[in-house]
GROMACS .gro file of C-alpha atoms in nm:
model
  157
    1MET     CA    1  -1.539   0.202   3.284
    2THR     CA    2  -1.244   0.437   3.172
    3GLN     CA    3  -1.271   0.642   2.825
    4ALA     CA    4  -0.961   0.483   2.770
    5GLN     CA    5  -1.107   0.106   2.843
    6TRP     CA    6  -1.405   0.261   2.673
    7ILE     CA    7  -1.247   0.322   2.327
    8LYS     CA    8  -1.032   0.038   2.373
    9ARG     CA    9  -1.302  -0.258   2.414
   10VAL     CA   10  -1.569  -0.071   2.224
   11VAL     CA   11  -1.473   0.247   1.957
   12LYS     CA   12  -1.196   0.026   1.861
   13PRO     CA   13  -1.359  -0.295   1.736
   14LEU     CA   14  -1.629  -0.038   1.623
   15ALA     CA   15  -1.387   0.184   1.398
   16PHE     CA   16  -1.199  -0.139   1.277
   17VAL     CA   17  -1.550  -0.298   1.121
   18ALA     CA   18  -1.645   0.055   1.037
   19SER     CA   19  -1.337   0.085   0.871
   20LEU     CA   20  -1.413  -0.209   0.577
   21GLY     CA   21  -1.717  -0.059   0.568
   22PRO     CA   22  -1.590   0.161   0.205
   23PHE     CA   23  -1.430  -0.184   0.085
   24ALA     CA   24  -1.771  -0.425   0.141
   25TRP     CA   25  -1.904  -0.112  -0.069
   26LEU     CA   26  -1.720  -0.134  -0.292
   27VAL     CA   27  -1.706  -0.547  -0.331
   28ARG     CA   28  -2.081  -0.507  -0.361
   29ASP     CA   29  -2.054  -0.251  -0.637
   30ILE     CA   30  -1.887  -0.475  -0.837
   31VAL     CA   31  -2.029  -0.795  -0.774
   32THR     CA   32  -2.336  -0.626  -0.895
   33GLY     CA   33  -2.216  -0.507  -1.191
   34ASN     CA   34  -2.314  -0.107  -1.043
   35LEU     CA   35  -1.997   0.049  -1.146
   36GLY     CA   36  -2.111   0.233  -1.422
   37ALA     CA   37  -2.006   0.296  -1.787
   38ASN     CA   38  -1.592   0.298  -1.682
   39PRO     CA   39  -1.556   0.072  -1.353
   40VAL     CA   40  -1.172   0.122  -1.336
   41GLU     CA   41  -1.237   0.490  -1.323
   42ARG     CA   42  -1.462   0.463  -1.047
   43ILE     CA   43  -1.243   0.158  -0.883
   44THR     CA   44  -0.969   0.399  -0.927
   45HIS     CA   45  -1.107   0.699  -0.768
   46PHE     CA   46  -1.330   0.614  -0.493
   47THR     CA   47  -1.047   0.400  -0.299
   48GLY     CA   48  -0.826   0.734  -0.393
   49LEU     CA   49  -1.069   0.915  -0.178
   50THR     CA   50  -1.114   0.673   0.093
   51ALA     CA   51  -0.730   0.655   0.100
   52LEU     CA   52  -0.751   1.067   0.131
   53THR     CA   53  -1.011   0.993   0.370
   54PHE     CA   54  -0.866   0.779   0.607
   55LEU     CA   55  -0.552   0.975   0.559
   56MET     CA   56  -0.752   1.282   0.635
   57ILE     CA   57  -0.939   1.127   0.987
   58THR     CA   58  -0.566   1.003   1.074
   59LEU     CA   59  -0.435   1.351   1.059
   60SER     CA   60  -0.681   1.510   1.239
   61ILE     CA   61  -0.662   1.237   1.600
   62THR     CA   62  -0.405   1.461   1.711
   63PRO     CA   63  -0.531   1.817   1.670
   64ALA     CA   64  -0.884   1.639   1.817
   65ARG     CA   65  -0.675   1.535   2.068
   66LYS     CA   66  -0.520   1.882   2.221
   67LEU     CA   67  -0.802   2.057   2.145
   68LEU     CA   68  -1.071   1.822   2.328
   69GLY     CA   69  -0.831   1.683   2.548
   70LEU     CA   70  -0.988   1.299   2.401
   71SER     CA   71  -0.616   1.167   2.499
   72PRO     CA   72  -0.751   0.808   2.423
   73LEU     CA   73  -0.873   0.865   2.098
   74ILE     CA   74  -0.426   0.838   1.987
   75GLN     CA   75  -0.538   0.463   1.976
   76LEU     CA   76  -0.726   0.505   1.722
   77ARG     CA   77  -0.453   0.631   1.469
   78ARG     CA   78  -0.214   0.380   1.421
   79MET     CA   79  -0.515   0.159   1.283
   80LEU     CA   80  -0.667   0.459   1.101
   81GLY     CA   81  -0.386   0.510   0.984
   82LEU     CA   82  -0.304   0.135   0.853
   83TYR     CA   83  -0.601   0.206   0.632
   84ALA     CA   84  -0.547   0.455   0.466
   85PHE     CA   85  -0.267   0.293   0.358
   86PHE     CA   86  -0.476  -0.045   0.299
   87TYR     CA   87  -0.713   0.161   0.025
   88ALA     CA   88  -0.412   0.364  -0.097
   89VAL     CA   89  -0.260   0.015  -0.187
   90LEU     CA   90  -0.572  -0.097  -0.372
   91HIS     CA   91  -0.559   0.269  -0.529
   92PHE     CA   92  -0.221   0.215  -0.653
   93THR     CA   93  -0.284  -0.196  -0.770
   94ILE     CA   94  -0.610  -0.036  -0.988
   95TYR     CA   95  -0.399   0.216  -1.099
   96GLY     CA   96  -0.121  -0.069  -1.236
   97LEU     CA   97  -0.373  -0.307  -1.318
   98ASP     CA   98  -0.534  -0.025  -1.558
   99ARG     CA   99  -0.231   0.081  -1.749
  100THR     CA  100  -0.052  -0.246  -1.741
  101LEU     CA  101  -0.357  -0.478  -1.876
  102PHE     CA  102  -0.599  -0.175  -2.044
  103GLU     CA  103  -0.404   0.126  -2.167
  104GLY     CA  104  -0.145  -0.118  -2.241
  105THR     CA  105   0.167   0.066  -2.129
  106GLY     CA  106   0.287  -0.124  -1.835
  107LEU     CA  107   0.416  -0.069  -1.468
  108SER     CA  108   0.785  -0.026  -1.527
  109LEU     CA  109   0.972   0.162  -1.305
  110GLY     CA  110   1.005   0.393  -1.615
  111SER     CA  111   0.649   0.441  -1.713
  112ILE     CA  112   0.566   0.546  -1.391
  113ILE     CA  113   0.844   0.835  -1.373
  114GLU     CA  114   0.657   0.958  -1.685
  115ASP     CA  115   0.290   0.935  -1.556
  116VAL     CA  116   0.459   1.118  -1.213
  117SER     CA  117   0.614   1.439  -1.410
  118LYS     CA  118   0.386   1.446  -1.653
  119ARG     CA  119   0.058   1.538  -1.431
  120PRO     CA  120   0.039   1.678  -1.080
  121TYR     CA  121  -0.223   1.484  -0.940
  122ILE     CA  122  -0.033   1.181  -0.994
  123THR     CA  123   0.320   1.351  -0.874
  124VAL     CA  124   0.151   1.480  -0.449
  125GLY     CA  125  -0.052   1.077  -0.515
  126PHE     CA  126   0.246   0.874  -0.554
  127THR     CA  127   0.452   1.090  -0.268
  128ALA     CA  128   0.180   1.025  -0.032
  129PHE     CA  129   0.204   0.676  -0.111
  130LEU     CA  130   0.599   0.664  -0.086
  131ILE     CA  131   0.548   0.816   0.247
  132LEU     CA  132   0.241   0.596   0.357
  133CYS     CA  133   0.493   0.292   0.249
  134ALA     CA  134   0.761   0.429   0.493
  135LEU     CA  135   0.517   0.481   0.795
  136ALA     CA  136   0.312   0.127   0.729
  137ALA     CA  137   0.648  -0.032   0.782
  138THR     CA  138   0.746   0.101   1.059
  139SER     CA  139   0.398   0.078   1.221
  140THR     CA  140   0.469  -0.241   1.405
  141ASN     CA  141   0.571  -0.300   1.778
  142GLY     CA  142   0.915  -0.521   1.674
  143MET     CA  143   0.997  -0.144   1.443
  144VAL     CA  144   0.884   0.113   1.733
  145LYS     CA  145   1.198  -0.090   1.977
  146ARG     CA  146   1.398  -0.180   1.711
  147LEU     CA  147   1.396   0.240   1.535
  148GLY     CA  148   1.425   0.342   1.903
  149GLY     CA  149   1.180   0.552   2.027
  150LYS     CA  150   1.279   0.904   1.911
  151ARG     CA  151   1.393   0.780   1.590
  152TRP     CA  152   1.067   0.639   1.540
  153GLN     CA  153   0.833   0.952   1.714
  154ARG     CA  154   1.103   1.177   1.461
  155LEU     CA  155   0.958   0.978   1.141
  156HIS     CA  156   0.576   0.953   1.294
  157GLN     CA  157   0.533   1.363   1.316
   0.00000   0.00000   0.00000
């Protein structure tokens, strides 16, 4: 079995299942009530850090591929990037539910803009979320064909 086949048949399915690990861990903590005194804050931080971790892993694949000569690693990049997006969506959803249900401020565009302009870490996170939305929306094979190789490549590099 070649290195590319091994990554496709063994590593990719294992990475897929392992990438669900943080979500399973979070569900377990929710079900068992093991979230501490402020569960919403804990879930928000957990999903945000998990999204950031997956984003960093995804972004490190290209340099690792070039430095270590592991070209087949590129097969994991899209999947890991989509997991980064999945956890970012969870993070944004929890943030929105927190603002709507617990703070009572609602999730209007105005309240989001106000929050983004007040707190720099939310500015960075929201900007990253918008970029991830564009990348996730154009990560399908159909969008690669629709955009054309060069335009798609420009967006995804």
